[in-house]
């Protein structure tokens, strides 16, 4: 049975969330690299950046309350790295007022352990609410009858880093509160690690801080003990093993947890315990009101992103070097994803995709996914790296539709379809339209459980619907369509897919005349500028993920 980590909360001031999505975690997480080297003002930072050298010069102070909307930041001196020196402005453990992190030259914002955005008023969205006025660092008052309605806004170009020296650092946006992190194509927002700031990272660095977590009131399955049932439509999932847990789940699949646009999340996936890791981006019960567009996950030691329950609409997703699955969807999520670019290292990572319902196949809503215009690439022939026995694993009776896709995994089998429902249950479904796959291993498509290899291969339907499981990749520049991909006719009739129950499919997807995430290198460059480059995935941004922008 799949291990769903869900969330692990110990109150808003303590360690809290665990998420993964694989049977086996490939990496335990790198953790901390030692104490932070901060000058608290008693000496001169080394090196000493001066105007005109091209190095960053630390700001003299942190933004004050007037600039942040009343949020009190702690001035923790300066920190030096290859790009110069920065003023370190530490967020409080609880963001208890709607606030802004402004872009200020020479300023970095620090997460010192877990940072919570607001507190949660319960399963149902309250009709009245007021900002929480207490300055306590914990949301331990479980008698709250209303959300705090706190919004944390992050301006374009801001860099936020997690310092996990003393405790795993991550950003938790609790139910009833929002994160607005909207960068631009030229000034993305960067969430990263202390080690990245200090300049000690390389292409294999990962697992150095927790990541970004959005919690909402969408419908979910796999209810935690004592927290409702699917039949009563009051199901919640709770963090595991915590004295003061916080939950996600509700009845609102339109839930709005905020907006992330033009965002990089680097070197995340901190290991809280064996088998319990965070990923770059985690969504628990978020809904279609949450805007996710132009998001890059870099070197997560767990999944590139994982979404539990609720409803997901996401476009322009880039996952590079995830050490587990690049996109993991489960526990009843209703997901639409378009323009997904996935690149894995050889001999590392697990699957490009893992979609399931955690073994509770009779629960509804069933995990249902439509993903279009995707390119998923294993960058070189290695010795095999998929604990899921294929580069795409669909199980737990997840209903999956693949449209206009390219999979290039020269070592692994491409796809494994597993049917494990109880007797009499409706089996998992797979629909593929204009999907081509270059595969290694024994067979391109495998079946387990109630599926044989033959029935799984028939479900994919090579030679039907412009599908081909024996395709020879002609990709250029790692992920750009070549002549072979260009010659495949694209699927355009998204309205015909609404029969799956996702009635917003045709309205969400943009019809394209090509398969894959990137049709050509000359004009289809949506992935450039706001992303960063690694040694095995050059996105043409001329900005290394191991470095920080200086403007």
Short mmCIF file of C-alpha atoms in Angstrom, two decimals:
data_model
loop_
_atom_site.label_atom_id
_atom_site.label_comp_id
_atom_site.label_asym_id
_atom_site.label_seq_id
_atom_site.Cartn_x
_atom_site.Cartn_y
_atom_site.Cartn_z
CA UNK A 1 0.00 0.00 0.00
CA UNK A 2 1.23 3.44 -0.82
CA UNK A 3 2.61 5.46 2.05
CA UNK A 4 0.78 8.78 2.20
CA UNK A 5 2.63 10.99 4.62
CA UNK A 6 0.02 13.72 4.59
CA UNK A 7 0.98 16.32 7.17
CA UNK A 8 2.73 16.11 10.51
CA UNK A 9 1.89 19.08 12.71
CA UNK A 10 2.90 19.79 16.27
CA UNK A 11 1.27 23.18 16.66
CA UNK A 12 2.28 26.26 14.76
CA UNK A 13 5.60 26.61 16.54
CA UNK A 14 6.82 23.05 16.13
CA UNK A 15 7.80 20.64 13.42
CA UNK A 16 4.89 19.74 11.39
CA UNK A 17 4.38 18.29 8.03
CA UNK A 18 5.32 15.04 6.35
CA UNK A 19 4.59 14.30 2.73
CA UNK A 20 5.99 11.90 0.25
CA UNK A 21 4.17 9.65 -2.11
CA UNK A 22 6.44 6.72 -2.84
CA UNK A 23 6.83 3.23 -1.50
CA UNK A 24 10.48 3.98 -0.85
CA UNK A 25 12.13 7.34 -0.31
CA UNK A 26 15.21 7.65 -2.49
CA UNK A 27 16.95 10.16 -0.26
CA UNK A 28 16.78 10.79 3.49
CA UNK A 29 17.42 14.51 2.97
CA UNK A 30 20.64 16.39 3.39
CA UNK A 31 19.58 18.37 6.43
CA UNK A 32 21.72 21.14 7.84
CA UNK A 33 25.32 21.85 6.97
CA UNK A 34 26.16 23.43 10.30
CA UNK A 35 25.48 26.66 12.12
CA UNK A 36 24.64 29.77 10.16
CA UNK A 37 27.49 32.25 9.78
CA UNK A 38 25.85 35.54 10.63
CA UNK A 39 27.51 38.81 11.59
CA UNK A 40 25.19 40.53 14.06
CA UNK A 41 26.78 43.91 13.59
CA UNK A 42 29.88 43.53 15.74
CA UNK A 43 32.19 43.24 12.78
CA UNK A 44 32.56 43.65 9.04
CA UNK A 45 31.12 40.95 6.76
CA UNK A 46 33.68 39.01 4.75
CA UNK A 47 33.93 39.51 1.86
CA UNK A 48 33.22 43.21 2.07
CA UNK A 49 31.07 44.19 -0.93
CA UNK A 50 31.31 47.77 -2.07
CA UNK A 51 29.21 49.70 -4.60
CA UNK A 52 30.41 49.16 -8.14
CA UNK A 53 31.89 45.70 -7.58
CA UNK A 54 28.81 43.88 -8.86
CA UNK A 55 28.31 42.24 -5.48
CA UNK A 56 25.21 42.65 -3.37
CA UNK A 57 25.52 45.18 -0.57
CA UNK A 58 23.57 44.39 2.60
CA UNK A 59 20.78 46.80 3.40
CA UNK A 60 21.32 48.85 6.55
CA UNK A 61 18.07 47.71 8.16
CA UNK A 62 15.15 45.34 7.68
CA UNK A 63 11.89 46.75 6.31
CA UNK A 64 9.92 48.35 9.13
CA UNK A 65 6.36 47.78 10.17
CA UNK A 66 5.07 50.47 7.81
CA UNK A 67 6.58 48.66 4.82
CA UNK A 68 5.37 45.21 5.82
CA UNK A 69 1.84 46.04 6.94
CA UNK A 70 2.61 45.63 10.61
CA UNK A 71 4.60 42.39 10.51
CA UNK A 72 7.52 42.50 12.94
CA UNK A 73 10.72 41.20 11.36
CA UNK A 74 13.84 40.45 13.38
CA UNK A 75 17.10 41.98 12.16
CA UNK A 76 19.56 39.09 12.46
CA UNK A 77 22.60 40.84 11.08
CA UNK A 78 24.20 40.00 7.76
CA UNK A 79 25.18 36.85 5.90
CA UNK A 80 27.81 36.55 3.17
CA UNK A 81 27.90 34.43 0.06
CA UNK A 82 29.37 34.44 -3.46
CA UNK A 83 27.00 37.21 -4.55
CA UNK A 84 27.97 39.56 -1.70
CA UNK A 85 26.35 40.24 1.66
CA UNK A 86 22.71 40.45 2.65
CA UNK A 87 20.70 41.79 5.54
CA UNK A 88 18.95 38.84 7.24
CA UNK A 89 15.33 39.62 8.17
CA UNK A 90 13.72 36.74 10.07
CA UNK A 91 9.98 36.13 10.00
CA UNK A 92 8.16 35.39 13.24
CA UNK A 93 6.94 31.83 13.85
CA UNK A 94 3.37 33.06 13.32
CA UNK A 95 2.35 35.62 10.71
CA UNK A 96 -0.68 36.93 12.58
CA UNK A 97 -1.49 40.00 10.45
CA UNK A 98 -1.97 40.45 6.72
CA UNK A 99 1.49 41.53 5.67
CA UNK A 100 3.85 42.11 2.75
CA UNK A 101 7.47 41.10 2.22
CA UNK A 102 8.72 43.96 0.02
CA UNK A 103 11.59 43.67 -2.45
CA UNK A 104 14.46 45.62 -0.93
CA UNK A 105 17.99 45.56 -2.36
CA UNK A 106 20.35 43.62 -0.12
CA UNK A 107 17.61 41.92 1.96
CA UNK A 108 16.90 38.22 2.42
CA UNK A 109 13.92 36.90 4.38
CA UNK A 110 14.64 33.98 6.69
CA UNK A 111 12.44 31.14 7.93
CA UNK A 112 13.90 30.04 11.25
CA UNK A 113 12.08 26.73 11.62
CA UNK A 114 8.41 26.42 10.81
CA UNK A 115 6.54 29.63 9.96
CA UNK A 116 2.73 29.62 9.96
CA UNK A 117 0.54 31.97 7.97
CA UNK A 118 -2.53 32.50 10.17
CA UNK A 119 -4.53 29.99 12.17
CA UNK A 120 -7.32 27.59 11.20
CA UNK A 121 -10.94 28.03 12.37
CA UNK A 122 -12.10 24.46 11.68
CA UNK A 123 -13.62 22.14 9.08
CA UNK A 124 -16.29 24.51 7.72
CA UNK A 125 -15.39 27.95 6.43
CA UNK A 126 -16.65 30.38 9.07
CA UNK A 127 -18.91 33.21 7.94
CA UNK A 128 -17.29 35.79 10.19
CA UNK A 129 -13.66 36.29 10.98
CA UNK A 130 -11.23 38.87 12.19
CA UNK A 131 -7.44 39.02 12.15
CA UNK A 132 -5.92 37.33 15.16
CA UNK A 133 -4.41 39.93 17.47
CA UNK A 134 -2.44 37.65 19.78
CA UNK A 135 1.31 37.60 19.35
CA UNK A 136 1.67 34.00 20.42
CA UNK A 137 3.78 31.86 18.14
CA UNK A 138 1.39 28.92 18.28
CA UNK A 139 -2.05 28.19 16.87
CA UNK A 140 -2.70 25.84 19.79
CA UNK A 141 -6.10 27.33 20.64
CA UNK A 142 -8.32 24.68 19.03
CA UNK A 143 -11.45 26.48 20.24
CA UNK A 144 -11.15 29.08 17.51
CA UNK A 145 -14.55 29.58 15.87
CA UNK A 146 -13.27 31.62 12.93
CA UNK A 147 -10.25 31.76 10.68
CA UNK A 148 -7.71 34.50 11.15
CA UNK A 149 -8.06 35.56 7.49
CA UNK A 150 -4.38 36.43 7.20
CA UNK A 151 -2.78 37.00 3.79
CA UNK A 152 0.99 36.98 3.34
CA UNK A 153 1.99 38.81 0.14
CA UNK A 154 5.47 38.43 -1.35
CA UNK A 155 6.65 40.94 -3.94
CA UNK A 156 8.42 40.05 -7.23
CA UNK A 157 12.14 39.41 -6.89
CA UNK A 158 12.02 38.54 -3.18
CA UNK A 159 14.24 35.71 -1.90
CA UNK A 160 13.07 33.69 1.12
CA UNK A 161 15.39 31.07 2.56
CA UNK A 162 14.89 28.29 5.04
CA UNK A 163 17.39 27.90 7.86
CA UNK A 164 17.08 24.38 9.26
CA UNK A 165 20.06 24.62 11.58
CA UNK A 166 17.96 24.06 14.69
CA UNK A 167 14.64 22.78 13.31
CA UNK A 168 13.17 21.99 9.91
CA UNK A 169 12.15 25.25 8.28
CA UNK A 170 9.10 25.51 6.06
CA UNK A 171 6.16 27.79 5.29
CA UNK A 172 2.71 26.53 6.31
CA UNK A 173 -0.36 28.39 5.03
CA UNK A 174 -3.20 27.19 7.27
CA UNK A 175 -6.85 26.82 6.26
CA UNK A 176 -8.64 30.15 6.08
CA UNK A 177 -5.48 32.08 5.19
CA UNK A 178 -3.65 32.87 1.96
CA UNK A 179 -0.26 33.20 0.35
CA UNK A 180 0.07 35.63 -2.57
CA UNK A 181 3.50 35.06 -4.12
CA UNK A 182 3.37 36.50 -7.63
CA UNK A 183 6.69 37.13 -9.30
CA UNK A 184 7.19 38.15 -12.91
CA UNK A 185 8.94 36.59 -15.90
CA UNK A 186 12.01 38.72 -15.18
CA UNK A 187 11.76 38.86 -11.38
CA UNK A 188 10.71 35.46 -10.04
CA UNK A 189 10.20 34.84 -6.34
CA UNK A 190 12.76 32.36 -4.98
CA UNK A 191 12.26 30.04 -2.00
CA UNK A 192 15.56 28.37 -1.19
CA UNK A 193 17.95 27.13 1.50
CA UNK A 194 20.64 28.56 3.75
CA UNK A 195 23.23 26.51 1.88
CA UNK A 196 22.19 28.09 -1.44
CA UNK A 197 22.74 31.53 0.09
CA UNK A 198 26.18 30.51 1.34
CA UNK A 199 27.14 29.16 -2.08
CA UNK A 200 27.85 25.59 -1.02
CA UNK A 201 25.38 23.76 -3.30
CA UNK A 202 25.97 21.71 -6.44
CA UNK A 203 23.78 19.77 -8.88
CA UNK A 204 23.22 16.99 -6.33
CA UNK A 205 22.27 19.14 -3.33
CA UNK A 206 18.78 18.60 -1.92
CA UNK A 207 16.73 18.16 1.24
CA UNK A 208 17.98 21.29 2.99
CA UNK A 209 14.68 22.80 4.14
CA UNK A 210 10.98 21.95 4.08
CA UNK A 211 9.17 23.79 1.29
CA UNK A 212 5.84 25.57 0.84
CA UNK A 213 2.62 24.00 2.16
CA UNK A 214 -0.90 25.18 1.28
CA UNK A 215 -3.80 23.78 3.35
CA UNK A 216 -7.45 24.11 2.33
CA UNK A 217 -11.03 22.85 2.56
CA UNK A 218 -11.34 20.72 -0.55
CA UNK A 219 -12.86 17.24 -0.37
CA UNK A 220 -10.43 14.49 0.46
CA UNK A 221 -10.49 10.75 1.08
CA UNK A 222 -8.53 8.59 3.53
CA UNK A 223 -9.99 10.34 6.59
CA UNK A 224 -7.90 10.35 9.73
CA UNK A 225 -9.23 8.36 12.68
CA UNK A 226 -12.09 10.17 14.36
CA UNK A 227 -12.26 12.91 11.74
CA UNK A 228 -15.35 12.16 9.72
CA UNK A 229 -16.03 9.80 6.87
CA UNK A 230 -16.30 9.91 3.12
CA UNK A 231 -19.93 8.74 3.32
CA UNK A 232 -20.91 11.62 5.62
CA UNK A 233 -18.93 14.09 3.49
CA UNK A 234 -17.07 15.43 6.52
CA UNK A 235 -13.69 13.85 5.92
CA UNK A 236 -10.49 15.48 7.15
CA UNK A 237 -6.89 14.40 7.15
CA UNK A 238 -4.81 15.12 10.21
CA UNK A 239 -1.14 15.42 10.79
CA UNK A 240 0.37 12.32 12.25
CA UNK A 241 1.61 11.91 15.80
CA UNK A 242 1.20 15.53 16.89
CA UNK A 243 -0.17 16.67 20.23
CA UNK A 244 -1.86 19.66 18.64
CA UNK A 245 -2.53 18.71 15.02
CA UNK A 246 -3.89 20.89 12.26
CA UNK A 247 -6.07 19.46 9.52
CA UNK A 248 -7.00 19.89 5.89
CA UNK A 249 -10.18 18.95 4.09
CA UNK A 250 -13.73 20.20 3.85
CA UNK A 251 -16.50 20.48 1.24
CA UNK A 252 -15.17 23.30 -0.95
CA UNK A 253 -13.28 22.23 -4.07
CA UNK A 254 -13.23 25.88 -5.16
CA UNK A 255 -11.17 26.80 -2.09
CA UNK A 256 -8.73 29.68 -2.57
CA UNK A 257 -5.39 29.30 -0.77
CA UNK A 258 -3.87 32.18 -2.71
CA UNK A 259 -1.67 32.47 -5.78
CA UNK A 260 1.81 31.31 -6.78
CA UNK A 261 3.13 32.61 -10.10
CA UNK A 262 6.68 32.78 -11.42
CA UNK A 263 8.09 31.00 -8.37
CA UNK A 264 11.17 28.84 -7.87
CA UNK A 265 11.37 26.40 -4.94
CA UNK A 266 14.92 25.09 -4.55
CA UNK A 267 16.66 22.32 -2.54
CA UNK A 268 13.66 21.34 -0.42
CA UNK A 269 12.37 18.02 0.88
CA UNK A 270 13.74 18.11 4.42
CA UNK A 271 13.56 14.76 6.21
CA UNK A 272 11.59 15.05 9.45
CA UNK A 273 11.89 11.34 10.22
CA UNK A 274 12.62 8.17 8.24
CA UNK A 275 10.08 8.09 5.42
CA UNK A 276 8.63 11.50 6.31
CA UNK A 277 9.76 14.30 4.06
CA UNK A 278 8.36 17.52 2.72
CA UNK A 279 8.40 18.33 -0.98
CA UNK A 280 8.91 21.64 -2.78
CA UNK A 281 5.18 22.36 -2.95
CA UNK A 282 2.48 20.51 -1.02
CA UNK A 283 -1.25 21.12 -1.39
CA UNK A 284 -3.69 19.64 1.11
CA UNK A 285 -7.31 20.15 0.11
CA UNK A 286 -6.73 23.27 -1.97
CA UNK A 287 -9.29 24.16 -4.64
CA UNK A 288 -9.66 25.67 -8.08
CA UNK A 289 -9.68 29.17 -6.59
CA UNK A 290 -5.98 28.68 -5.87
CA UNK A 291 -3.90 29.98 -8.79
CA UNK A 292 -0.77 28.00 -9.64
CA UNK A 293 1.13 29.05 -12.77
CA UNK A 294 4.82 29.14 -13.71
CA UNK A 295 6.24 27.09 -10.84
CA UNK A 296 9.67 25.47 -10.84
CA UNK A 297 10.73 22.78 -8.37
CA UNK A 298 14.49 22.19 -8.20
CA UNK A 299 16.24 19.29 -6.45
CA UNK A 300 13.56 18.20 -4.02
CA UNK A 301 14.70 15.19 -2.00
CA UNK A 302 11.10 13.97 -2.11
CA UNK A 303 8.44 14.81 -4.74
CA UNK A 304 8.65 17.85 -6.94
CA UNK A 305 5.10 18.56 -5.76
CA UNK A 306 2.31 16.56 -4.15
CA UNK A 307 -1.40 17.33 -3.84
CA UNK A 308 -3.76 15.56 -1.44
CA UNK A 309 -7.48 15.85 -2.20
CA UNK A 310 -9.31 18.99 -3.28
CA UNK A 311 -9.14 20.27 -6.85
CA UNK A 312 -6.01 21.38 -8.65
CA UNK A 313 -5.64 23.63 -11.70
CA UNK A 314 -1.99 24.22 -12.60
CA UNK A 315 -0.18 25.39 -15.73
CA UNK A 316 3.48 25.80 -16.64
CA UNK A 317 5.01 23.43 -14.12
CA UNK A 318 8.73 22.61 -14.27
CA UNK A 319 10.19 19.85 -12.06
CA UNK A 320 13.95 19.31 -12.21
CA UNK A 321 15.91 16.56 -10.41
CA UNK A 322 13.23 15.40 -7.96
CA UNK A 323 14.60 12.49 -5.96
CA UNK A 324 11.20 10.81 -5.67
CA UNK A 325 8.23 11.49 -7.99
CA UNK A 326 8.10 14.70 -9.99
CA UNK A 327 4.30 15.05 -9.69
CA UNK A 328 2.32 13.07 -7.11
CA UNK A 329 -1.51 13.28 -6.93
CA UNK A 330 -3.67 11.31 -4.52
CA UNK A 331 -6.46 10.94 -1.90
CA UNK A 332 -9.28 12.06 -4.18
CA UNK A 333 -7.72 15.08 -5.87
CA UNK A 334 -9.45 16.33 -9.04
CA UNK A 335 -6.53 17.64 -11.08
CA UNK A 336 -6.00 19.48 -14.34
CA UNK A 337 -2.40 20.19 -15.36
CA UNK A 338 -1.14 21.63 -18.65
CA UNK A 339 2.40 22.41 -19.84
CA UNK A 340 4.44 20.19 -17.55
CA UNK A 341 8.18 19.89 -18.15
CA UNK A 342 9.94 17.19 -16.13
CA UNK A 343 13.65 16.34 -16.22
CA UNK A 344 15.24 13.72 -13.98
CA UNK A 345 18.86 12.85 -13.40
CA UNK A 346 20.12 9.44 -14.50
CA UNK A 347 20.15 6.84 -11.73
CA UNK A 348 18.14 9.07 -9.40
CA UNK A 349 14.51 9.81 -8.69
CA UNK A 350 11.52 7.55 -8.92
CA UNK A 351 8.60 8.16 -11.29
CA UNK A 352 7.72 11.18 -13.37
CA UNK A 353 4.10 10.68 -12.27
CA UNK A 354 2.52 8.79 -9.38
CA UNK A 355 -1.29 9.01 -9.21
CA UNK A 356 -3.44 7.02 -6.81
CA UNK A 357 -5.98 6.90 -3.99
CA UNK A 358 -3.82 5.30 -1.29
CA UNK A 359 -5.58 1.96 -1.42
CA UNK A 360 -9.07 3.21 -0.52
CA UNK A 361 -10.40 2.54 -3.99
CA UNK A 362 -14.06 2.49 -2.96
CA UNK A 363 -13.88 6.03 -1.56
CA UNK A 364 -15.19 8.96 -3.53
CA UNK A 365 -14.23 11.29 -4.96
CA UNK A 366 -11.84 9.05 -6.82
CA UNK A 367 -8.51 10.57 -7.72
CA UNK A 368 -9.09 11.92 -11.23
CA UNK A 369 -6.39 13.56 -13.34
CA UNK A 370 -6.17 15.09 -16.79
CA UNK A 371 -2.68 16.17 -17.83
CA UNK A 372 -1.94 17.71 -21.22
CA UNK A 373 1.12 18.95 -23.13
CA UNK A 374 3.75 17.30 -21.00
CA UNK A 375 7.32 16.24 -21.68
CA UNK A 376 9.02 13.95 -19.16
CA UNK A 377 12.66 13.03 -19.69
CA UNK A 378 15.28 10.85 -18.07
CA UNK A 379 18.41 12.65 -19.20
CA UNK A 380 20.72 9.69 -19.83
CA UNK A 381 20.71 5.93 -19.92
CA UNK A 382 21.51 4.75 -16.41
CA UNK A 383 21.17 1.58 -14.44
CA UNK A 384 17.49 2.02 -13.68
CA UNK A 385 16.04 4.23 -10.98
CA UNK A 386 12.32 3.64 -10.55
CA UNK A 387 11.15 1.92 -7.38
CA UNK A 388 7.68 2.16 -8.89
CA UNK A 389 8.75 -0.26 -11.65
CA UNK A 390 7.85 2.31 -14.30
CA UNK A 391 8.31 6.00 -14.97
CA UNK A 392 4.57 6.58 -14.63
CA UNK A 393 2.57 4.70 -11.98
CA UNK A 394 -1.23 4.89 -11.90
CA UNK A 395 -2.83 2.87 -9.14
CA UNK A 396 -5.44 2.84 -6.39
CA UNK A 397 -8.15 3.13 -9.06
CA UNK A 398 -7.10 6.61 -10.09
CA UNK A 399 -8.80 7.73 -13.31
CA UNK A 400 -6.12 9.20 -15.58
CA UNK A 401 -6.30 10.98 -18.93
CA UNK A 402 -3.07 11.75 -20.77
CA UNK A 403 -3.17 14.20 -23.67
CA UNK A 404 -0.46 15.39 -26.07
CA UNK A 405 2.39 13.89 -24.09
CA UNK A 406 6.00 12.83 -24.60
CA UNK A 407 7.78 10.35 -22.30
CA UNK A 408 11.45 9.58 -22.89
CA UNK A 409 12.80 7.09 -20.34
CA UNK A 410 15.43 4.93 -22.06
CA UNK A 411 16.16 2.76 -19.01
CA UNK A 412 12.77 2.18 -17.38
CA UNK A 413 9.44 0.79 -18.43
CA UNK A 414 7.23 3.74 -19.28
CA UNK A 415 3.92 3.03 -17.61
CA UNK A 416 2.51 0.69 -14.98
CA UNK A 417 -1.24 0.44 -14.46
CA UNK A 418 -2.33 -1.19 -11.24
CA UNK A 419 -5.89 -2.22 -10.42
CA UNK A 420 -6.38 -3.12 -6.79
CA UNK A 421 -10.01 -2.33 -6.05
CA UNK A 422 -12.19 -4.64 -3.97
CA UNK A 423 -14.47 -7.10 -5.68
CA UNK A 424 -17.21 -5.34 -7.59
CA UNK A 425 -15.54 -1.92 -7.59
CA UNK A 426 -15.10 0.03 -10.80
CA UNK A 427 -11.52 -0.47 -12.00
CA UNK A 428 -9.10 2.32 -12.70
CA UNK A 429 -9.38 3.91 -16.10
CA UNK A 430 -6.70 5.19 -18.44
CA UNK A 431 -7.27 7.27 -21.54
CA UNK A 432 -4.42 8.40 -23.76
CA UNK A 433 -4.68 10.79 -26.71
CA UNK A 434 -1.64 11.66 -28.84
CA UNK A 435 0.91 10.31 -26.35
CA UNK A 436 4.27 8.90 -27.49
CA UNK A 437 6.71 6.99 -25.31
CA UNK A 438 10.35 5.92 -25.66
CA UNK A 439 10.86 3.15 -23.12
CA UNK A 440 13.45 0.74 -21.76
CA UNK A 441 13.03 -2.29 -19.54
CA UNK A 442 11.18 -5.44 -20.43
CA UNK A 443 7.98 -3.89 -21.81
CA UNK A 444 6.78 -0.32 -22.35
CA UNK A 445 3.51 -0.89 -20.42
CA UNK A 446 3.03 -3.19 -17.44
CA UNK A 447 -0.05 -4.32 -15.53
CA UNK A 448 -0.34 -5.49 -11.94
CA UNK A 449 -3.19 -6.42 -9.64
CA UNK A 450 -6.36 -6.76 -11.68
CA UNK A 451 -4.46 -5.66 -14.80
CA UNK A 452 -2.28 -7.95 -16.87
CA UNK A 453 0.42 -6.57 -19.14
CA UNK A 454 -1.91 -7.15 -22.08
CA UNK A 455 -4.93 -5.38 -20.57
CA UNK A 456 -2.75 -2.45 -19.45
CA UNK A 457 -1.25 -2.17 -22.93
CA UNK A 458 -4.74 -2.25 -24.42
CA UNK A 459 -5.83 0.55 -22.08
CA UNK A 460 -2.98 2.73 -23.34
CA UNK A 461 -3.85 1.74 -26.90
CA UNK A 462 -0.72 2.07 -28.97
CA UNK A 463 -1.54 2.74 -32.66
CA UNK A 464 -4.94 4.09 -31.60
CA UNK A 465 -5.73 7.76 -30.94
CA UNK A 466 -2.25 8.73 -32.25
CA UNK A 467 -0.57 6.88 -29.36
CA UNK A 468 2.74 5.06 -29.72
CA UNK A 469 4.48 3.07 -26.98
CA UNK A 470 7.40 2.18 -29.28
CA UNK A 471 8.32 5.70 -30.32
CA UNK A 472 11.91 6.69 -31.03
CA UNK A 473 12.62 10.02 -29.36
CA UNK A 474 13.96 12.85 -31.50
CA UNK A 475 13.93 15.47 -28.72
CA UNK A 476 16.51 18.23 -29.04
CA UNK A 477 18.06 20.32 -26.27
CA UNK A 478 16.88 17.58 -23.86
CA UNK A 479 13.15 18.46 -23.99
CA UNK A 480 12.30 20.37 -27.19
CA UNK A 481 10.26 18.58 -29.87
CA UNK A 482 12.23 17.18 -32.77
CA UNK A 483 11.00 16.09 -36.16
CA UNK A 484 9.39 12.92 -34.84
CA UNK A 485 7.39 14.64 -32.13
CA UNK A 486 6.40 17.46 -34.47
CA UNK A 487 4.93 14.94 -36.91
CA UNK A 488 2.46 13.56 -34.33
CA UNK A 489 -1.03 15.00 -34.72
CA UNK A 490 -2.21 16.79 -31.58
CA UNK A 491 -5.49 16.12 -29.80
CA UNK A 492 -7.69 19.22 -29.65
CA UNK A 493 -11.21 18.15 -28.60
CA UNK A 494 -10.99 18.66 -24.85
CA UNK A 495 -14.76 19.00 -24.58
CA UNK A 496 -15.05 15.30 -25.34
CA UNK A 497 -13.11 14.50 -22.15
CA UNK A 498 -15.68 16.00 -19.80
CA UNK A 499 -17.36 12.62 -19.49
CA UNK A 500 -14.78 11.78 -16.81
CA UNK A 501 -16.72 13.96 -14.39
CA UNK A 502 -14.29 16.86 -14.53
CA UNK A 503 -16.71 19.26 -16.15
CA UNK A 504 -14.15 22.08 -16.22
CA UNK A 505 -11.67 20.20 -18.41
CA UNK A 506 -12.54 21.94 -21.66
CA UNK A 507 -12.59 25.39 -20.06
CA UNK A 508 -9.21 24.94 -18.34
CA UNK A 509 -7.12 23.54 -21.17
CA UNK A 510 -5.82 25.59 -24.06
CA UNK A 511 -6.10 23.79 -27.38
CA UNK A 512 -2.69 23.35 -29.03
CA UNK A 513 -1.49 22.16 -32.41
CA UNK A 514 1.43 20.17 -30.98
CA UNK A 515 2.23 17.46 -28.46
CA UNK A 516 4.70 17.87 -25.62
CA UNK A 517 5.48 20.81 -23.37
CA UNK A 518 7.75 22.67 -25.82
CA UNK A 519 6.98 22.67 -29.53
CA UNK A 520 10.14 24.42 -30.75
CA UNK A 521 13.17 26.31 -29.48
CA UNK A 522 12.59 29.52 -31.43
CA UNK A 523 9.18 30.76 -30.30
CA UNK A 524 7.88 28.39 -27.61
CA UNK A 525 10.01 29.67 -24.74
CA UNK A 526 7.55 29.92 -21.84
CA UNK A 527 10.08 28.17 -19.57
CA UNK A 528 12.87 30.73 -20.01
CA UNK A 529 13.86 33.73 -17.93
CA UNK A 530 11.95 32.97 -14.72
CA UNK A 531 13.61 29.58 -14.18
CA UNK A 532 17.15 28.58 -13.24
CA UNK A 533 19.51 26.04 -14.82
CA UNK A 534 21.12 22.84 -13.55
CA UNK A 535 23.92 20.88 -15.17
CA UNK A 536 21.56 18.32 -16.68
CA UNK A 537 18.67 20.68 -17.46
CA UNK A 538 19.60 23.92 -19.15
CA UNK A 539 16.44 25.96 -19.59
CA UNK A 540 18.23 28.79 -21.36
CA UNK A 541 17.81 31.18 -18.46
CA UNK A 542 21.55 31.88 -18.05
CA UNK A 543 21.00 31.71 -14.31
CA UNK A 544 22.37 28.79 -12.31
CA UNK A 545 20.20 27.34 -9.56
CA UNK A 546 23.32 27.19 -7.38
CA UNK A 547 23.55 31.00 -7.47
CA UNK A 548 21.26 33.84 -6.41
CA UNK A 549 20.26 36.81 -8.55
CA UNK A 550 21.96 40.04 -7.51
CA UNK A 551 19.22 42.46 -8.55
#
